[in-house]
XYZ file of C-alpha atoms in Angstrom:
544
model
C 2.321 -39.770 44.181
C 5.495 -39.484 45.484
C 6.066 -42.363 45.885
C 5.482 -43.619 42.739
C 6.782 -41.326 41.042
C 10.782 -42.630 43.155
C 9.543 -46.327 42.238
C 9.067 -45.214 38.426
C 13.289 -43.434 38.636
C 14.571 -46.264 40.857
C 12.762 -48.653 37.924
C 13.877 -46.892 35.339
C 17.833 -46.316 37.097
C 18.561 -49.699 37.899
C 16.237 -52.626 37.451
C 14.258 -52.441 34.055
C 15.186 -51.577 30.547
C 12.128 -49.536 29.057
C 11.718 -52.390 26.815
C 11.810 -54.668 30.019
C 8.670 -52.267 31.407
C 7.093 -52.415 27.757
C 6.837 -56.624 28.575
C 6.145 -55.689 31.901
C 3.184 -53.510 30.979
C 1.730 -55.471 28.560
C 1.036 -58.708 30.749
C 0.060 -57.145 33.250
C -3.014 -55.457 30.698
C -3.574 -59.003 29.556
C -3.407 -60.365 32.765
C -6.001 -58.204 33.936
C -8.041 -58.424 30.725
C -8.609 -62.158 31.843
C -9.110 -61.612 34.803
C -11.543 -58.597 33.424
C -13.883 -61.476 30.948
C -14.090 -63.767 34.284
C -15.839 -61.755 35.102
C -18.370 -60.581 31.682
C -18.400 -64.541 32.473
C -19.290 -65.553 35.626
C -23.669 -65.498 35.025
C -22.600 -68.024 32.033
C -20.837 -70.021 34.428
C -23.577 -70.186 36.494
C -25.822 -70.884 34.615
C -23.354 -74.187 33.304
C -23.357 -75.282 37.452
C -26.494 -74.357 37.022
C -28.217 -76.636 35.345
C -24.864 -79.921 34.664
C -27.377 -81.204 36.534
C -29.194 -83.284 33.886
C -28.540 -82.557 30.873
C -31.071 -84.792 29.708
C -33.141 -82.631 30.874
C -31.936 -79.830 29.046
C -32.201 -81.417 25.697
C -35.216 -82.319 26.346
C -36.662 -79.136 26.910
C -35.063 -77.785 24.292
C -35.901 -79.678 21.426
C -39.715 -79.024 21.409
C -43.048 -76.596 19.920
C -43.253 -74.487 22.340
C -39.219 -73.203 22.938
C -39.027 -73.654 18.769
C -42.273 -70.810 18.900
C -40.220 -69.109 21.319
C -37.336 -69.165 19.400
C -39.643 -67.526 16.198
C -40.619 -65.065 18.187
C -37.563 -63.436 19.361
C -36.299 -63.718 16.295
C -38.098 -62.344 14.467
C -38.503 -59.430 16.967
C -34.419 -58.574 16.225
C -34.614 -58.650 13.018
C -38.112 -56.426 12.337
C -36.803 -53.278 15.067
C -32.532 -54.233 14.223
C -34.488 -53.993 10.097
C -36.342 -50.954 11.287
C -33.407 -49.823 13.763
C -31.469 -48.892 9.953
C -34.750 -47.639 8.473
C -34.932 -45.009 9.691
C -31.444 -44.114 11.178
C -29.710 -44.145 7.799
C -31.173 -41.506 5.823
C -32.162 -39.044 8.805
C -28.774 -39.350 10.244
C -27.134 -38.131 7.168
C -30.193 -35.951 5.867
C -29.086 -34.079 9.693
C -25.298 -33.795 8.915
C -24.968 -33.520 4.884
C -27.154 -31.678 3.352
C -29.333 -28.230 3.499
C -32.391 -29.178 5.771
C -33.633 -27.104 7.614
C -32.985 -26.431 11.376
C -30.555 -29.275 11.206
C -28.054 -28.318 13.528
C -30.513 -29.167 16.394
C -32.497 -31.640 14.952
C -29.426 -33.663 15.626
C -29.957 -33.238 18.896
C -33.541 -33.878 18.945
C -33.551 -36.377 17.155
C -31.415 -38.899 19.708
C -33.911 -37.938 22.459
C -36.241 -41.356 22.744
C -33.168 -43.030 23.914
C -33.565 -40.748 27.028
C -36.710 -42.601 27.737
C -36.992 -46.149 29.434
C -38.210 -49.437 27.356
C -41.397 -49.451 30.344
C -42.300 -45.705 30.575
C -42.498 -46.158 25.928
C -44.425 -48.948 25.803
C -46.925 -47.803 28.797
C -47.574 -44.151 27.203
C -48.083 -45.741 23.098
C -50.126 -48.539 24.980
C -52.575 -44.706 26.537
C -51.759 -43.157 23.006
C -52.341 -46.806 21.031
C -54.278 -48.939 23.213
C -57.837 -49.788 22.508
C -58.877 -47.486 24.235
C -56.162 -45.090 23.920
C -55.776 -41.095 22.624
C -56.084 -42.688 18.404
C -59.376 -44.525 19.376
C -60.734 -41.393 20.839
C -60.190 -39.078 18.134
C -61.569 -41.295 15.057
C -64.930 -41.600 16.969
C -64.670 -37.720 16.633
C -64.717 -38.209 12.991
C -66.148 -42.596 12.733
C -68.285 -44.491 15.062
C -66.367 -47.655 15.642
C -65.664 -50.170 18.165
C -62.747 -51.818 17.078
C -58.974 -50.947 16.087
C -56.512 -53.316 14.832
C -54.619 -54.605 18.312
C -51.575 -52.690 19.993
C -50.281 -55.583 21.836
C -48.023 -58.343 19.973
C -44.852 -58.471 17.871
C -45.665 -54.139 16.083
C -46.923 -53.225 18.921
C -43.221 -54.466 20.090
C -41.265 -54.129 17.268
C -43.354 -49.809 17.284
C -42.256 -49.254 20.567
C -38.775 -50.504 20.442
C -37.762 -48.830 17.095
C -38.496 -46.202 18.426
C -36.574 -46.534 21.917
C -33.179 -48.351 19.596
C -32.700 -46.381 16.818
C -30.484 -44.032 18.583
C -27.952 -45.868 19.395
C -27.249 -46.632 15.463
C -28.392 -42.655 14.367
C -25.948 -41.275 16.793
C -22.434 -43.815 15.485
C -24.106 -43.375 11.625
C -23.263 -38.946 12.853
C -19.834 -38.790 14.116
C -19.501 -41.136 10.408
C -21.320 -39.266 8.269
C -19.256 -35.968 9.819
C -16.218 -36.937 9.106
C -17.308 -38.532 5.345
C -15.580 -37.376 2.241
C -18.010 -36.081 -0.207
C -14.769 -35.313 -3.140
C -15.067 -39.566 -2.876
C -18.883 -39.287 -3.843
C -18.114 -36.270 -6.698
C -15.652 -38.505 -8.121
C -17.407 -41.448 -8.038
C -20.082 -38.916 -9.910
C -17.512 -37.917 -12.107
C -16.388 -41.085 -13.434
C -19.708 -42.079 -14.518
C -20.798 -43.935 -12.080
C -24.833 -43.095 -10.227
C -26.515 -43.060 -7.453
C -26.743 -46.569 -6.590
C -22.779 -47.644 -7.983
C -22.351 -44.766 -5.688
C -23.606 -45.393 -2.632
C -22.850 -49.582 -2.905
C -19.496 -48.749 -4.149
C -18.096 -45.758 -1.511
C -19.860 -44.467 0.954
C -21.904 -48.162 1.654
C -18.119 -49.732 3.014
C -18.156 -47.088 4.580
C -21.082 -46.742 6.797
C -21.098 -50.972 7.072
C -18.828 -51.148 10.312
C -20.527 -48.386 12.025
C -23.549 -50.500 11.288
C -23.032 -53.794 12.040
C -21.804 -52.598 15.454
C -24.859 -50.463 16.132
C -27.211 -53.640 14.819
C -25.332 -55.519 17.287
C -26.080 -53.503 20.578
C -29.385 -53.176 18.787
C -29.753 -56.691 18.570
C -28.730 -56.914 22.309
C -31.156 -54.714 24.163
C -34.236 -56.578 21.571
C -32.435 -60.260 22.933
C -32.720 -58.955 26.322
C -35.508 -56.460 26.719
C -38.123 -57.401 29.699
C -40.465 -54.485 30.765
C -41.585 -53.497 26.444
C -41.928 -56.906 25.628
C -44.061 -57.874 28.888
C -46.543 -55.016 29.277
C -47.736 -55.465 24.998
C -47.727 -59.002 25.488
C -45.528 -60.824 23.103
C -43.747 -63.906 24.587
C -39.754 -63.771 24.263
C -36.711 -65.574 26.571
C -37.373 -62.521 28.294
C -40.718 -63.588 29.225
C -40.637 -66.906 29.781
C -37.073 -66.437 31.710
C -39.550 -64.327 34.415
C -42.651 -66.187 33.718
C -40.786 -69.324 34.930
C -39.292 -67.661 38.012
C -41.963 -66.864 39.070
C -45.294 -68.893 38.821
C -42.753 -72.617 38.874
C -42.165 -73.683 41.429
C -39.221 -75.793 40.814
C -37.775 -73.005 37.906
C -38.356 -75.167 35.541
C -37.231 -74.527 31.721
C -35.858 -70.935 33.411
C -31.583 -72.246 33.436
C -32.085 -73.543 29.772
C -33.979 -70.793 28.240
C -31.214 -68.358 29.145
C -28.736 -70.508 27.849
C -30.594 -70.997 25.083
C -30.669 -67.210 24.954
C -26.754 -66.735 24.689
C -27.192 -69.218 22.158
C -27.969 -66.904 20.757
C -26.395 -64.106 21.049
C -23.347 -65.548 19.996
C -25.107 -66.646 16.969
C -25.977 -62.182 16.223
C -21.836 -61.754 17.501
C -21.083 -64.207 13.848
C -23.296 -62.095 11.349
C -22.097 -59.046 12.962
C -18.326 -60.457 12.815
C -19.179 -61.663 9.260
C -21.079 -58.537 8.444
C -18.355 -55.555 9.565
C -15.389 -57.470 8.090
C -11.741 -56.921 8.510
C -12.552 -53.144 5.861
C -11.391 -50.648 7.402
C -11.362 -46.917 5.559
C -9.854 -43.748 6.321
C -11.028 -40.795 5.369
C -8.561 -36.850 5.179
C -11.047 -34.353 5.502
C -11.373 -31.628 7.001
C -13.763 -31.089 9.217
C -14.533 -27.375 8.975
C -14.312 -27.482 4.901
C -17.262 -30.184 5.004
C -19.396 -29.821 1.444
C -23.832 -29.735 2.338
C -26.083 -31.411 -0.714
C -28.659 -29.333 -1.910
C -32.087 -30.701 -2.303
C -33.563 -28.087 -3.279
C -37.140 -28.268 -2.989
C -37.191 -31.356 -1.744
C -35.907 -30.344 1.605
C -39.103 -29.281 2.991
C -41.200 -32.143 2.183
C -38.360 -34.311 3.778
C -37.956 -32.018 7.135
C -42.108 -33.494 8.981
C -40.626 -37.448 7.891
C -36.495 -36.333 9.646
C -39.571 -35.242 12.047
C -41.169 -37.395 12.787
C -38.720 -40.817 14.649
C -38.428 -37.433 17.342
C -42.481 -36.647 17.050
C -43.609 -40.165 18.390
C -40.424 -41.671 20.133
C -40.185 -38.515 22.087
C -42.445 -35.755 22.302
C -45.810 -37.629 22.065
C -44.436 -39.603 25.260
C -43.646 -36.769 26.681
C -47.173 -34.997 26.659
C -49.110 -38.181 27.922
C -46.559 -38.100 30.892
C -47.078 -34.680 31.827
C -51.039 -35.080 31.354
C -50.914 -38.047 33.989
C -48.988 -35.265 36.348
C -50.658 -32.393 36.053
C -53.865 -34.772 36.813
C -52.396 -35.539 39.836
C -51.642 -32.015 41.017
C -55.589 -30.921 39.711
C -56.552 -34.320 42.174
C -54.082 -32.918 44.911
C -51.868 -35.522 44.849
C -48.846 -35.331 46.867
C -45.906 -36.843 44.740
C -43.150 -38.682 47.261
C -39.921 -36.525 47.711
C -38.025 -38.059 44.963
C -34.495 -35.721 45.999
C -32.933 -38.530 47.774
C -33.528 -41.374 44.043
C -31.802 -38.397 41.998
C -29.384 -38.380 43.703
C -28.581 -41.674 43.938
C -29.644 -42.016 40.520
C -27.137 -39.443 38.821
C -24.102 -40.470 41.727
C -23.699 -44.264 41.273
C -24.211 -44.346 37.271
C -21.686 -41.434 36.691
C -19.831 -43.613 38.869
C -20.450 -46.960 36.910
C -20.360 -45.287 33.927
C -16.575 -43.986 34.354
C -15.510 -47.340 35.444
C -16.876 -49.166 32.899
C -15.908 -46.424 29.691
C -12.127 -46.692 31.961
C -12.614 -50.488 31.817
C -12.710 -50.598 27.587
C -9.614 -49.701 27.052
C -7.739 -52.420 28.515
C -10.338 -54.680 26.353
C -9.391 -52.548 23.865
C -5.630 -53.746 23.310
C -6.271 -57.000 24.242
C -8.684 -56.317 20.631
C -6.209 -55.560 18.984
C -2.850 -57.276 19.769
C -5.151 -60.232 17.661
C -3.447 -62.773 20.208
C -4.648 -66.635 19.019
C -8.497 -67.400 20.540
C -6.993 -64.738 23.342
C -8.239 -62.113 22.160
C -11.723 -63.368 20.307
C -12.107 -64.983 23.916
C -12.469 -61.208 25.389
C -14.372 -60.429 22.745
C -16.534 -62.458 21.957
C -17.014 -63.086 26.767
C -17.929 -59.057 26.229
C -21.520 -59.122 24.896
C -22.721 -62.443 26.913
C -24.454 -60.274 29.507
C -26.157 -57.995 27.738
C -28.048 -60.711 26.004
C -29.080 -62.520 29.672
C -31.640 -60.286 31.105
C -30.817 -58.363 33.531
C -32.169 -60.203 35.764
C -30.180 -63.082 35.558
C -26.488 -60.909 35.722
C -28.263 -59.882 38.869
C -28.997 -63.938 40.339
C -25.797 -64.488 39.606
C -24.058 -62.452 41.131
C -25.947 -63.035 44.028
C -25.561 -66.543 43.935
C -21.583 -65.939 44.072
C -20.886 -63.367 46.087
C -23.006 -65.283 49.194
C -21.779 -68.198 48.422
C -17.580 -67.063 47.718
C -17.996 -63.438 47.989
C -20.444 -61.976 51.199
C -18.652 -58.740 52.123
C -19.175 -57.538 48.312
C -23.302 -59.248 48.949
C -25.503 -56.046 48.427
C -23.114 -53.466 47.622
C -22.121 -50.851 45.605
C -19.495 -52.419 44.784
C -21.021 -55.281 42.956
C -23.885 -53.170 41.658
C -21.039 -51.944 39.763
C -20.176 -55.031 38.284
C -23.190 -55.144 37.416
C -23.686 -53.017 35.632
C -20.226 -53.864 34.247
C -21.327 -56.931 32.818
C -25.114 -55.815 31.548
C -23.296 -52.542 29.704
C -20.002 -53.152 28.271
C -20.242 -53.878 25.205
C -22.360 -50.525 24.882
C -18.817 -48.858 25.477
C -16.915 -51.195 23.213
C -18.911 -50.490 19.899
C -17.783 -47.149 19.598
C -14.658 -47.313 20.765
C -13.380 -49.753 18.407
C -14.883 -47.767 15.714
C -14.085 -44.667 16.218
C -10.957 -46.284 16.423
C -10.675 -48.332 13.249
C -10.891 -44.838 12.200
C -8.178 -43.557 12.356
C -5.222 -43.724 9.957
C -2.176 -46.310 10.227
C -0.005 -44.060 9.013
C 0.145 -41.718 11.806
C 0.628 -44.637 14.297
C 3.166 -45.116 12.141
C 4.679 -41.633 12.055
C 4.669 -41.742 16.599
C 6.476 -45.094 16.692
C 9.553 -43.231 14.478
C 9.331 -39.829 16.716
C 9.805 -42.523 19.775
C 7.616 -43.037 21.478
C 6.669 -46.567 23.451
C 3.652 -48.176 21.792
C 2.161 -47.137 25.216
C 2.669 -43.692 24.511
C 1.871 -43.828 20.787
C -1.211 -45.836 22.310
C -2.439 -42.583 23.953
C -1.149 -40.182 22.077
C -2.757 -40.589 19.187
C -5.943 -43.798 19.588
C -7.010 -42.375 22.705
C -6.689 -38.613 21.688
C -7.765 -38.943 18.302
C -11.128 -41.645 19.717
C -12.086 -38.605 23.060
C -15.471 -38.447 20.899
C -16.844 -41.701 21.105
C -14.981 -41.754 24.791
C -17.371 -39.486 25.760
C -20.022 -40.908 23.655
C -20.212 -44.199 25.865
C -19.585 -42.954 28.580
C -23.051 -41.216 28.014
C -24.373 -43.530 27.015
C -23.244 -45.906 29.792
C -24.815 -43.384 32.071
C -28.358 -43.244 29.486
C -28.085 -46.361 29.874
C -27.434 -47.393 34.064
C -30.084 -44.624 35.100
C -32.323 -46.514 33.099
C -31.312 -50.155 34.582
C -34.839 -51.285 36.602
C -33.845 -55.479 37.667
C -30.229 -55.258 38.631
C -31.145 -52.586 39.628
C -33.427 -54.042 42.502
C -31.155 -57.376 43.273
C -28.370 -55.636 43.608
C -28.208 -52.311 45.279
C -28.549 -51.904 48.607
C -31.260 -52.100 50.920
C -32.344 -48.517 51.121
C -31.319 -47.363 48.203
C -34.019 -46.100 45.821
C -33.370 -44.736 42.545
C -35.903 -43.236 39.611
C -36.000 -46.856 37.541
C -37.318 -48.667 41.075
C -38.879 -45.716 42.005
C -41.512 -45.097 39.383
C -41.058 -49.638 38.619
C -42.686 -49.485 42.632
C -44.898 -46.844 41.688
C -46.281 -48.468 39.111
C -46.541 -51.467 40.791
C -49.414 -49.167 43.030
C -51.271 -48.226 40.755
C -49.827 -44.683 41.899
C -49.286 -43.147 38.076
C -49.159 -39.523 38.811
C -46.087 -39.992 41.291
C -44.777 -42.399 38.308
C -45.357 -40.317 35.901
C -43.569 -37.417 38.254
C -40.070 -39.831 38.399
C -39.866 -40.635 35.099
C -40.455 -37.310 33.695
C -37.362 -36.103 36.443
C -34.752 -39.910 35.136
C -36.242 -38.687 31.288
C -34.811 -34.950 32.626
C -31.258 -36.000 33.869
C -31.198 -38.626 30.897
C -31.796 -35.949 27.800
C -29.866 -32.777 28.864
C -26.169 -35.016 28.306
C -27.714 -36.675 25.990
C -28.676 -32.675 23.930
C -25.966 -31.193 25.271
C -23.523 -33.929 23.328
C -25.260 -33.454 19.868
C -25.038 -30.051 20.389
C -21.718 -29.581 21.428
C -20.149 -32.895 19.031
C -22.062 -33.599 16.015
C -23.724 -30.598 15.025
C -21.019 -28.693 14.935
C -20.318 -27.530 11.238
C -19.810 -25.592 8.455
C -22.875 -25.030 6.019
C -22.168 -23.240 2.584
């Protein structure tokens, strides 16, 4: 620290003027953003290198009926999950934060807990409940003699499972927006004679549209790259096709082509999101200590069960299945494997990765906010490539480049964190950017007028006012790293086990009791920071 201070003093006094320092700092950030973008594009470079040998085969492969059916399956699943996530999140966020719904203070935190469950754990437990011979089938047979119930497998089962897992990505952002929402704008609209529908279209929707667009983008890309749920529920998408071809085809025919097609769909989703979000910025001057609550009257008791339903179906019932499996193991005197080392490894790597990724979001956001011609657009769109691809493809690309060009990094913690960075950066980028866009530009202008330079203003005004979104982004990435399986299996050092890899190995060997133990530990670790963050931040409100 002393050396750094001396260098800064020397530069200030003898070498650089403040304006020159500012320019050098800007160039450094831009160059660093370009370097990060090149890292983010490594999976795309890998696919282009591997597929460029015969483009004729590539195009012949794409234009056939099977690929068309695969595309329809994938797009249908993405559209349905996004739709149901919005339907679940929008009314629930408003009721929990801005109404007199009973126990809303606790419901705010409980409603986000399904995010703690990995998709493969959620799918496994839901099959136990809704499957051909599951708990629901047995319950129905108590009262009625039936031999068959509608299949839970396929599109609708996958939509059900993925909607329960992904709606919190949108719900959390909507809760934050509704907390800051100025209710006096609604009162003014109603006073001027506007009805409920017109007030929603003209007042509420413009405020929540950027958050819905950002949340829907994360959900769409998550669904596009998910493997665990759709594989267990026997629904063929791009991801399952990639995995199946990778392990059943000797030449891996079609794997790289489907990956490139997945990236194409990723950019289509990004294009739709950017046009949906637009350039609108809405600012609120409401006092968070004086937020008006909507009086629901008798409807509060009617709406309460519907608000409870997502967390009940998406968290408490799946947890009951895991506890049931665990108790069965204890009764049968099964000795559970020592999970202490796996738990310590999981928490350590997830904490480090989440802090690093959130920090690296800052230079990327600075470059995007500068709106430099072409550069800002390229960096923004490139940030979402990794999330659209199956994690195994990201891992394969990193293995290819490290083995051929940077062998010292092969199977190290550094390359594992790089894999997490490529995959999960959008989870940090979306909410932080949305929060920054809600900051009134007059505050930035006031800081500059008072003599602060752009970097000081960025830290003192934008970073500090957006601190809840940074905390949320860090928490979200921590949870995603906890649950990540394919990248961890391929990129982690030899002998490094996490809870997700323990779940995978136990399930593969049919040790369902060990699977339940590791899954419960994973849910507890992911659920605690989620609940604490939601309780301390989003549930802070004054009731009247």
